[in-house]
Coordinates of C-alpha atoms in Angstrom, one line a residue:
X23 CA 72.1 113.7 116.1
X24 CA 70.6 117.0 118.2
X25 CA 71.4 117.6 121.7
X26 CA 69.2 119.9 123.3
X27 CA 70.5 123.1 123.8
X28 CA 69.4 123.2 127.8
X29 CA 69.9 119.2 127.6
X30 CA 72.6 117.8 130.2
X31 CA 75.4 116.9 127.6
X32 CA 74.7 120.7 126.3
X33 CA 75.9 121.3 129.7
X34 CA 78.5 119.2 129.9
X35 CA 80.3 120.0 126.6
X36 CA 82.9 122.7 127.7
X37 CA 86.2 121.3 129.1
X38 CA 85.9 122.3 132.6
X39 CA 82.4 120.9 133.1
X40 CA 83.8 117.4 131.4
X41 CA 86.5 117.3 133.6
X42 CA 84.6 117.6 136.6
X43 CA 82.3 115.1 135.0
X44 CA 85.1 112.7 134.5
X45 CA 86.6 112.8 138.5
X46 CA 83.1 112.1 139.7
X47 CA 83.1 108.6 137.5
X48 CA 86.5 108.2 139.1
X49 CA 85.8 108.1 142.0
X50 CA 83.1 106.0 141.8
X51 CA 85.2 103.4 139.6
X52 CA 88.5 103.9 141.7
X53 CA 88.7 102.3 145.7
X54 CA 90.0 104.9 147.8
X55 CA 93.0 105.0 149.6
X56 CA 93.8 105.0 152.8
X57 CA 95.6 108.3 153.9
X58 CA 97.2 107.0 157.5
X59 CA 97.4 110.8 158.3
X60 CA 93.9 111.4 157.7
X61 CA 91.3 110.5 160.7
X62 CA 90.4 106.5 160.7
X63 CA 88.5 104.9 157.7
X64 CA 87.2 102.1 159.5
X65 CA 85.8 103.9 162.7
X66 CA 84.8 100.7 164.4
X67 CA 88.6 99.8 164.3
X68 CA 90.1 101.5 167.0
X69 CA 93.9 103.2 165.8
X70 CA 96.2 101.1 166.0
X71 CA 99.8 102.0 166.8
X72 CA 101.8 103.5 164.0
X73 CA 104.0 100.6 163.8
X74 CA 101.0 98.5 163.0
X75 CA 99.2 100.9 160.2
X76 CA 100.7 99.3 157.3
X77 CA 99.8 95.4 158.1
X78 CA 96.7 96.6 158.3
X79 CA 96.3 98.8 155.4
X80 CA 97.7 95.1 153.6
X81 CA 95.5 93.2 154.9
X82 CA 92.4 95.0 154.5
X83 CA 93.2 95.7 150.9
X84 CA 94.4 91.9 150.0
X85 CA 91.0 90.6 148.7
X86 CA 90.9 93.1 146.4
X87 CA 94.2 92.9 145.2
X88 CA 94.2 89.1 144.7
X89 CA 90.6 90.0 142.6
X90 CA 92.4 92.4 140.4
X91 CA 96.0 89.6 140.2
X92 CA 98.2 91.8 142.4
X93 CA 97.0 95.2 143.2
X94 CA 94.6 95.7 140.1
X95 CA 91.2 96.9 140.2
X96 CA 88.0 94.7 139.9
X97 CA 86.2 93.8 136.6
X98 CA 82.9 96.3 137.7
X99 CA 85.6 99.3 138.6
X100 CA 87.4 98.9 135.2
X101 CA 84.2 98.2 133.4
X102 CA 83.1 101.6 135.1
X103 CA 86.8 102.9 134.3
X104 CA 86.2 102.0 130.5
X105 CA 83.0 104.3 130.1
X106 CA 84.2 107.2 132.2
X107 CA 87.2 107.3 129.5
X108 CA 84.6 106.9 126.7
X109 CA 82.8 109.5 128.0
X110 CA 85.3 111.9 128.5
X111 CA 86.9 111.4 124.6
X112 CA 83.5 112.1 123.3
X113 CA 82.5 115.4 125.2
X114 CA 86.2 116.0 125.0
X115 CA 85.5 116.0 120.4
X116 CA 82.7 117.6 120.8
X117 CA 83.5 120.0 122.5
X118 CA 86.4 120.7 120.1
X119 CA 84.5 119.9 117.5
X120 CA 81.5 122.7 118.2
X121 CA 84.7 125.3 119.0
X122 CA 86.1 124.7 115.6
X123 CA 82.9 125.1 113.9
X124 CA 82.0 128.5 115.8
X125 CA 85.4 130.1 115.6
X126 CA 87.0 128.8 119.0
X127 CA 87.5 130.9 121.8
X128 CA 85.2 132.9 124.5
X129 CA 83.9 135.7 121.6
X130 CA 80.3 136.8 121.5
X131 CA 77.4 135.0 119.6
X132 CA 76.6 132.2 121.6
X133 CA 75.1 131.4 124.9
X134 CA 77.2 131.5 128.0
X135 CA 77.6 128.5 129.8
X136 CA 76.3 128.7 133.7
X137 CA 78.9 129.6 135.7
X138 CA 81.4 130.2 133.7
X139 CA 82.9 132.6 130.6
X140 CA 83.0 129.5 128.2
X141 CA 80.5 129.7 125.6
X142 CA 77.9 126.5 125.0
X143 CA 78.4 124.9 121.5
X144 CA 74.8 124.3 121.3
X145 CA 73.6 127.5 119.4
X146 CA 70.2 128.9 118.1
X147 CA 70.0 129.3 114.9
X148 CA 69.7 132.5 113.4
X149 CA 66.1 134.2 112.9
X150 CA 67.0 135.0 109.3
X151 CA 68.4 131.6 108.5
X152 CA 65.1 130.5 110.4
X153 CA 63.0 132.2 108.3
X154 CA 64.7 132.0 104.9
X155 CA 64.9 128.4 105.5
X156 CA 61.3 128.3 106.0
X157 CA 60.9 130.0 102.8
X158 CA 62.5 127.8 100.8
X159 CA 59.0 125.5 101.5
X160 CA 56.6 128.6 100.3
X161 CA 55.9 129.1 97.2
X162 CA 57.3 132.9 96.9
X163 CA 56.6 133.6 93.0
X164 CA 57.7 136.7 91.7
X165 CA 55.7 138.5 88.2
X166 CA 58.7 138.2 85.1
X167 CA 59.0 141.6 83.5
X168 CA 60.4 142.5 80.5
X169 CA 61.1 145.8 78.7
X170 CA 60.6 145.6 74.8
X171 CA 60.5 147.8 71.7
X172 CA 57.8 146.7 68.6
X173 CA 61.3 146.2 66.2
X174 CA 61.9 142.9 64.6
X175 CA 65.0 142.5 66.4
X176 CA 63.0 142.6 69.9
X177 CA 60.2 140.9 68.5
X178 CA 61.9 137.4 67.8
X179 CA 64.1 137.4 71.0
X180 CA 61.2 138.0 72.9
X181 CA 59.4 134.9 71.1
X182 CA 61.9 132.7 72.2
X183 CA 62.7 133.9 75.3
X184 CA 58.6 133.5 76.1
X185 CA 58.7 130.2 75.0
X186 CA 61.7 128.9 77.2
X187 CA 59.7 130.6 80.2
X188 CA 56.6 128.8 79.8
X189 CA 58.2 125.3 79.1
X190 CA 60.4 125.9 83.0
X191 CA 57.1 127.6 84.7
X192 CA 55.7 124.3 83.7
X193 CA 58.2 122.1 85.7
X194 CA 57.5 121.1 89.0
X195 CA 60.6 123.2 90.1
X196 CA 59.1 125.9 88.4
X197 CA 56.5 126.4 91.0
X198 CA 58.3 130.3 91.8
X199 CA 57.9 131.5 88.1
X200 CA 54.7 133.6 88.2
X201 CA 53.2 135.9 86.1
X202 CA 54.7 137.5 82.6
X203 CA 54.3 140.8 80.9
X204 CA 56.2 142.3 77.9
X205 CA 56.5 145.9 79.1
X206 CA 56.2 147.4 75.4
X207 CA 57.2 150.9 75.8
X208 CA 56.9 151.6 71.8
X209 CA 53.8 153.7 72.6
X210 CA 51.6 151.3 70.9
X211 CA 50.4 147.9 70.2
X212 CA 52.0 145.1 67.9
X213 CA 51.5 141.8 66.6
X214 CA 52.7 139.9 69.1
X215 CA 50.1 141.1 71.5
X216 CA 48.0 137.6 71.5
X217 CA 50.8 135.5 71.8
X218 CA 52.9 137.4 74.7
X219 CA 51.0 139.2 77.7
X220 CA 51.7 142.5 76.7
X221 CA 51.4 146.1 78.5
X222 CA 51.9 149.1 76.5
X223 CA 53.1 152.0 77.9
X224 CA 54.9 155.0 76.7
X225 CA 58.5 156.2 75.3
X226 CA 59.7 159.0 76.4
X227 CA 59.7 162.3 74.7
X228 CA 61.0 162.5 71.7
X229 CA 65.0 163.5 71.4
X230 CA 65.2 163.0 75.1
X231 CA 66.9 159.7 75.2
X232 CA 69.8 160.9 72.8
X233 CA 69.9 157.8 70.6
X234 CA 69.7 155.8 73.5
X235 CA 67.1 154.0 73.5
X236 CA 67.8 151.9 76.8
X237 CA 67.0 155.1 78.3
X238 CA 63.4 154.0 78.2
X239 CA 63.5 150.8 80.3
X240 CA 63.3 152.8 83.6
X241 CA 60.7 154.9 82.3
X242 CA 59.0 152.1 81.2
X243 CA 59.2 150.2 84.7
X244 CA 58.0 153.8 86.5
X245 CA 54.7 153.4 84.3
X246 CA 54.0 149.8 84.7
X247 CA 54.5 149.7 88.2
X248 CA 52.1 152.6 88.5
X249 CA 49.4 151.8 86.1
X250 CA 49.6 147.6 86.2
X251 CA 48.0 145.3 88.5
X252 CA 50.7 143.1 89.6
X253 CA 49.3 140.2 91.9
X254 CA 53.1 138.9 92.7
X255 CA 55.1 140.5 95.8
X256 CA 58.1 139.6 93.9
X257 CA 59.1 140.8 89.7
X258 CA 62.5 139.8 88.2
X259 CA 63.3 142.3 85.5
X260 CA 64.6 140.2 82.6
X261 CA 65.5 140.7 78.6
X262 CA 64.5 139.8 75.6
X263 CA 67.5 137.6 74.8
X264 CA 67.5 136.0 78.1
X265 CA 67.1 132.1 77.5
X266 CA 65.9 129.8 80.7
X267 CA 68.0 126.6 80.8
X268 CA 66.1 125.4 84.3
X269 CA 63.3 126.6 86.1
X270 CA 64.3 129.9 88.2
X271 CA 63.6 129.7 92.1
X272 CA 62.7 132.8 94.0
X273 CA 67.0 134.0 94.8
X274 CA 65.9 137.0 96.7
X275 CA 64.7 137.1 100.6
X276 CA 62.2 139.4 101.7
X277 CA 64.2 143.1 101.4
X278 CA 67.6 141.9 99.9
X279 CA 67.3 141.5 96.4
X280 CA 69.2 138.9 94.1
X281 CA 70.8 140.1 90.9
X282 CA 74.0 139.3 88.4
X283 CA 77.4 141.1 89.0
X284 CA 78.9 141.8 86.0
X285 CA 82.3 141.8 85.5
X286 CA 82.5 145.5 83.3
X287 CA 80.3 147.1 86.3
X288 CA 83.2 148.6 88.4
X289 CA 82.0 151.3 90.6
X290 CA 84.9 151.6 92.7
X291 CA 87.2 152.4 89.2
X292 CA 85.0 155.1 88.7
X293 CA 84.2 156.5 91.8
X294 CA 85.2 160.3 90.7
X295 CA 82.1 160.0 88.2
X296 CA 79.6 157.9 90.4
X297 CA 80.2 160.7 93.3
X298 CA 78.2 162.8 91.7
X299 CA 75.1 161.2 92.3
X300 CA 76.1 159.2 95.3
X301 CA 77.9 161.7 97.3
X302 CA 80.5 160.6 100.0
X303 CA 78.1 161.5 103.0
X304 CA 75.7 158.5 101.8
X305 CA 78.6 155.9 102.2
X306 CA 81.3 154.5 100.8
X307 CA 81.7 153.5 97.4
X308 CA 81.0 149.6 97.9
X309 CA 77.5 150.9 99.0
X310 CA 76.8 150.7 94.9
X311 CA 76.7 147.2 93.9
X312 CA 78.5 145.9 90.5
X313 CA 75.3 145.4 88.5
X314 CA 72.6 146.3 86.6
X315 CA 69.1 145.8 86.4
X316 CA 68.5 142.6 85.0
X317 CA 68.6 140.1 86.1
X318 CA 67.5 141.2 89.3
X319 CA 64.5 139.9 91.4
X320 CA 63.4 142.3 93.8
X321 CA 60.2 143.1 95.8
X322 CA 57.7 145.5 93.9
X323 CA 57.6 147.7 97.2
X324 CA 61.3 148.0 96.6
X325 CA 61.2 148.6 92.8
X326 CA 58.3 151.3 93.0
X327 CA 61.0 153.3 95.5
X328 CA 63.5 152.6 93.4
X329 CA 62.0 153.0 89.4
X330 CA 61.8 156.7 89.2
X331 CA 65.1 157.8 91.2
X332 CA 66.8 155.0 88.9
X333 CA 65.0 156.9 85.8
X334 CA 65.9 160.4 86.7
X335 CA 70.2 159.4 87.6
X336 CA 69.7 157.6 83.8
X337 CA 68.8 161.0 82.3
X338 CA 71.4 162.9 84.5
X339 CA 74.1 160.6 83.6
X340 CA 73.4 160.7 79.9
X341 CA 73.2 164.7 80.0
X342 CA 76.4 165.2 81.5
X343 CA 79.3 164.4 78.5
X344 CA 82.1 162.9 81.4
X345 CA 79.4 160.0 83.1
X346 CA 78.1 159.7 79.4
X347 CA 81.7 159.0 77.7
X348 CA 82.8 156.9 80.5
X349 CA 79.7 154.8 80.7
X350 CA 79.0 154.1 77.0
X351 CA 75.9 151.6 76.7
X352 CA 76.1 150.7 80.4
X353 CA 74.9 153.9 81.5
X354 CA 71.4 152.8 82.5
X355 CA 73.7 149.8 84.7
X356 CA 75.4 152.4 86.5
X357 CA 72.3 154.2 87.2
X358 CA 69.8 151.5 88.4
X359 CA 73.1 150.3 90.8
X360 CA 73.5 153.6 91.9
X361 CA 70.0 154.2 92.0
X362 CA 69.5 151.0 94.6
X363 CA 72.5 152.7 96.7
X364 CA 70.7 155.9 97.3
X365 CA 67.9 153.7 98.8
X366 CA 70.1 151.8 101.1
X367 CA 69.1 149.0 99.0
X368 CA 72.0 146.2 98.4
X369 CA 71.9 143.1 96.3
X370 CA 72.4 139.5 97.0
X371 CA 75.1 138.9 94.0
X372 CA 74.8 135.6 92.4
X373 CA 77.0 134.7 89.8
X374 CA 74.7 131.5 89.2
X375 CA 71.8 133.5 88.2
X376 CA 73.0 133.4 84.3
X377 CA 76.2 133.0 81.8
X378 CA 77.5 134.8 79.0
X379 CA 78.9 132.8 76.3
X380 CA 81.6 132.4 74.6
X381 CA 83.4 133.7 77.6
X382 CA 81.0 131.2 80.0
X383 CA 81.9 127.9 78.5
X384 CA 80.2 125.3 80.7
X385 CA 76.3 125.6 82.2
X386 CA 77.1 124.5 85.6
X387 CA 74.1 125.7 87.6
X388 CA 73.0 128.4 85.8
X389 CA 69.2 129.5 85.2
X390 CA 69.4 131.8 82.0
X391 CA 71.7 132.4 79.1
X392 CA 72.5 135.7 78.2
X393 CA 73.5 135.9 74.4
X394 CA 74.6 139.4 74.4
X395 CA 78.4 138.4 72.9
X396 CA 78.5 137.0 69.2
X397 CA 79.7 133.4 69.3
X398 CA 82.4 133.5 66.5
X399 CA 85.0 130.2 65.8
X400 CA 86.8 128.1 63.3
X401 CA 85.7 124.8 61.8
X402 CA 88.2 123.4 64.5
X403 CA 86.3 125.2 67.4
X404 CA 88.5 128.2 67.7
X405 CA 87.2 130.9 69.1
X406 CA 87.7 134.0 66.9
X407 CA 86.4 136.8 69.0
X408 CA 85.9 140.3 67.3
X409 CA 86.6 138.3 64.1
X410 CA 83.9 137.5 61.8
X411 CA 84.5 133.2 62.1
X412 CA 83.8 130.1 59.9
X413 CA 81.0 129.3 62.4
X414 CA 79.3 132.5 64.0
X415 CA 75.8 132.7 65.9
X416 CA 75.6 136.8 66.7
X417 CA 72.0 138.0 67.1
X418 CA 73.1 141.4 65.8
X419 CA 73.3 139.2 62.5
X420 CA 69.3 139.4 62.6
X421 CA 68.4 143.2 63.1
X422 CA 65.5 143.4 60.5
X423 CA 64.3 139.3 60.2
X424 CA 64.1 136.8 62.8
X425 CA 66.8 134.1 62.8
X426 CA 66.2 130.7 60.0
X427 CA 64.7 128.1 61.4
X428 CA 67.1 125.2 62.0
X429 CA 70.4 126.7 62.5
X430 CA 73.8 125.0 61.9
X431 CA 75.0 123.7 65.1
X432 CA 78.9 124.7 66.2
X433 CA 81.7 122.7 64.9
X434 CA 83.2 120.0 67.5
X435 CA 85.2 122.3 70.0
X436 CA 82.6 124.6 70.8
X437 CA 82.0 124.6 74.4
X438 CA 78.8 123.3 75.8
X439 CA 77.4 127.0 76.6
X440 CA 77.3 128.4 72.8
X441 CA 75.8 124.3 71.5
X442 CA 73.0 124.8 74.3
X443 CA 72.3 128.5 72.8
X444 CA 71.6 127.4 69.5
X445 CA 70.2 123.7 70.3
X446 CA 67.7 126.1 72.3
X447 CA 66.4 129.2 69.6
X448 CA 66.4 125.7 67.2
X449 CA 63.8 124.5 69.3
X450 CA 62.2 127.1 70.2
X451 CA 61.8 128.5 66.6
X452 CA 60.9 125.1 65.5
X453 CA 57.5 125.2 67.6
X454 CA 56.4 128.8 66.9
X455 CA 53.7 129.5 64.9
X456 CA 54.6 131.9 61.8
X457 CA 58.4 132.1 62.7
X458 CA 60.0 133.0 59.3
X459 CA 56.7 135.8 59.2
X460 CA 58.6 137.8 61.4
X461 CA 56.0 138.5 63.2

């Protein structure tokens, strides 16, 4: 049901205007009195003498009252009664009804009835809403990017994670999922280059990631973005153990990106250490959004500002001993958030994009699992966290060899997170070529 926002109920839906509405019908439902102080009704019929008024006034009113049984109104004027107080209960709701929904009262944001201060319920909607739900019709696919190392331990989760890609791009729901490249920053090629799209670019210099070899993602991403021929408007940047559980729609709109908030991310807990790269003349500390940089999908324009300030805060984070000691293996996080926030670039934070099991029990709505936690229980479905269990799935377990094929599933108890993990590398390893050839 739409009204018009210029229609005539538009117009009549504020309480005034229904009001007014209403002792119009009246009128025309109700006969009208005779005032004997007011000039004549009957101008034909002389005055008559004051003594006389009221037999008159009874007897020109006694058809109608004998119509009605005794003073009553006739069936067309309560017929005509009836509607008007139909009428006036439903503008009466809907005009309440449209206050409710937009807050009540005579506040900005709408259109101003004519005439008055009262605001019309009848309200355009948004251009952004406009356009983003215009959007959601478009195919808007956005290029899946992946940082990688040639190890064994990157090499399998990137098989799998691949192979979960492809089966939801080829959904119907998958229509979003574009293009994929493994951004393999090991300076060289490997043998999974004819089985995964693959662009090799470099690491950085030698000794200058300090052990930490996450340090090469952004550099990585700086390359790719400048040397790569991406077709897409849009890239998520994913990881190797990333699993899709249903095809991923495009979350971001135009210039506000979509990404993750992760619970450890706190910038405001450590907003001594992140003000020295986001100063407090840039804006307060909320500016810096609790994330990192994956999973985030974001418009190339936006990434190719953002790539090589991210990259530089990474190596000035991890050269000073107080951001480095504070962040531990999150540092990169904090810098790509931090990064963004320098830009004036802020995140759409959806906690749907992905879980974490063990401490994500149930899939919900989610679109990727992210099995960075080792999944440790008892026979009984206990969880045993940062105790080697009876049952354990950890991919840590497999630094130098893929996974077996055809691993154990979780005792009874295990929530339905960790079972959907494993049921998912079982089949995924079950259909790859030369899986226990570690390839």
């Amino acid at each position: 049901f739409v009204i018009p926002e210029n229609g005539y109920l538009a117009s009549l839906a504020s309480p005034d205007r229904a009001l007014s509405f209403f002792s119009i019908l009246l009128r025309f439902s109700l006969p009208s009195p005779i005032d004997p102080k007011r000039q004549n009704p009957y101008p034909l019929i002389p005055n008559p003498p004051s003594g006389e008024r009221k037999n008159l006034q009874r007897a020109m009113h006694a058809p109608a009252r004998k119509a009605a049984g005794g003073g009553g109104r006739g069936p067309v004027a309560s017929a005509l009664l009836l509607l008007a107080v139909g009428v006036f209960a439903f503008l009466i709701s809907y005009s309440v009804l449209a206050m409710v929904l937009r807050g009540g009262g005579n506040g900005g944001g709408g259109t101003t009835g004519v005439g008055t201060g009262a605001r019309d319920p009848v309200v355009r909607m948004p251009e952004w809403m406009r356009a983003a739900g215009g959007a959601r019709g478009q195919r808007r696919p956005f290029h899946v990017a992946l940082t990688a190392t040639d190890a064994p331990y990157s090499r399998w989760q990137c098989r799998v994670m691949y192979f979960w890609y492809k089966r939801m791009q080829a959904r119907p729901e998958g229509a979003d999922m574009g293009g994929f490249t493994r951004v393999l920053h090991s300076g060289k090629p490997d043998g999974l280059m004819d089985e995964i799209p693959t662009f090799v670019v470099s690491p950085l210099p030698a000794g200058k990631d300090r052990g930490y070899i996450v340090l090469n993602r952004p550099w990585a991403f700086v390359q790719w973005l400048q040397q790569a021929k991406i077709e897409e408007e849009y890239i998520l940047m994913a990881e190797p153990d990333h699993i899709f559980v249903k095809p991923l729609p495009n979350l971001a709109f135009d210039n506000d990106p979509a990404a993750f908030p992760f619970f450890y991310i706190t910038p405001s807990e450590h907003e001594k250490i992140i003000r020295k790269y986001y100063p407090e003349e840039r804006g307060p500390i909320t500016n810096v959004d609790p994330i990192g940089n994956s999973p985030v999908i974001i418009k190339k324009t936006l990434l190719e500002k953002i790539a090589p300030t991210w990259m530089n805060v990474s190596l000035q984070m991890k050269e000073d001993q107080e951001t480095d000691k504070a962040f531990g293996w999150v540092l990169e996080m904090y810098a790509y958030a931090v990064a963004s926030a320098l830009h004036g670039v802020q995140h759409i934070l959806r906690k749907d994009f992905m879980i974490q099991p063990p401490f994500d029990k149930k899939l919900d709505n989610t679109f990727i699992i992210h099995f960075t936690y080792g999944c440790d229980y008892t026979l009984k479905g206990v969880l045993t966290y940062g105790k080697i269990g009876e049952w354990r799935f950890d991919k840590r377990s497999y630094q130098d060899r893929p996974p077996p094929r055809n691993l154990t599933l979780p005792p009874p108890g295990v929530p339905e997170s960790v079972v959907t993990l494993v049921k998912r590398v079982n089949e995924a390893t079950a259909n790859l070529p030369r899986w226990d050839d570690g390839l």
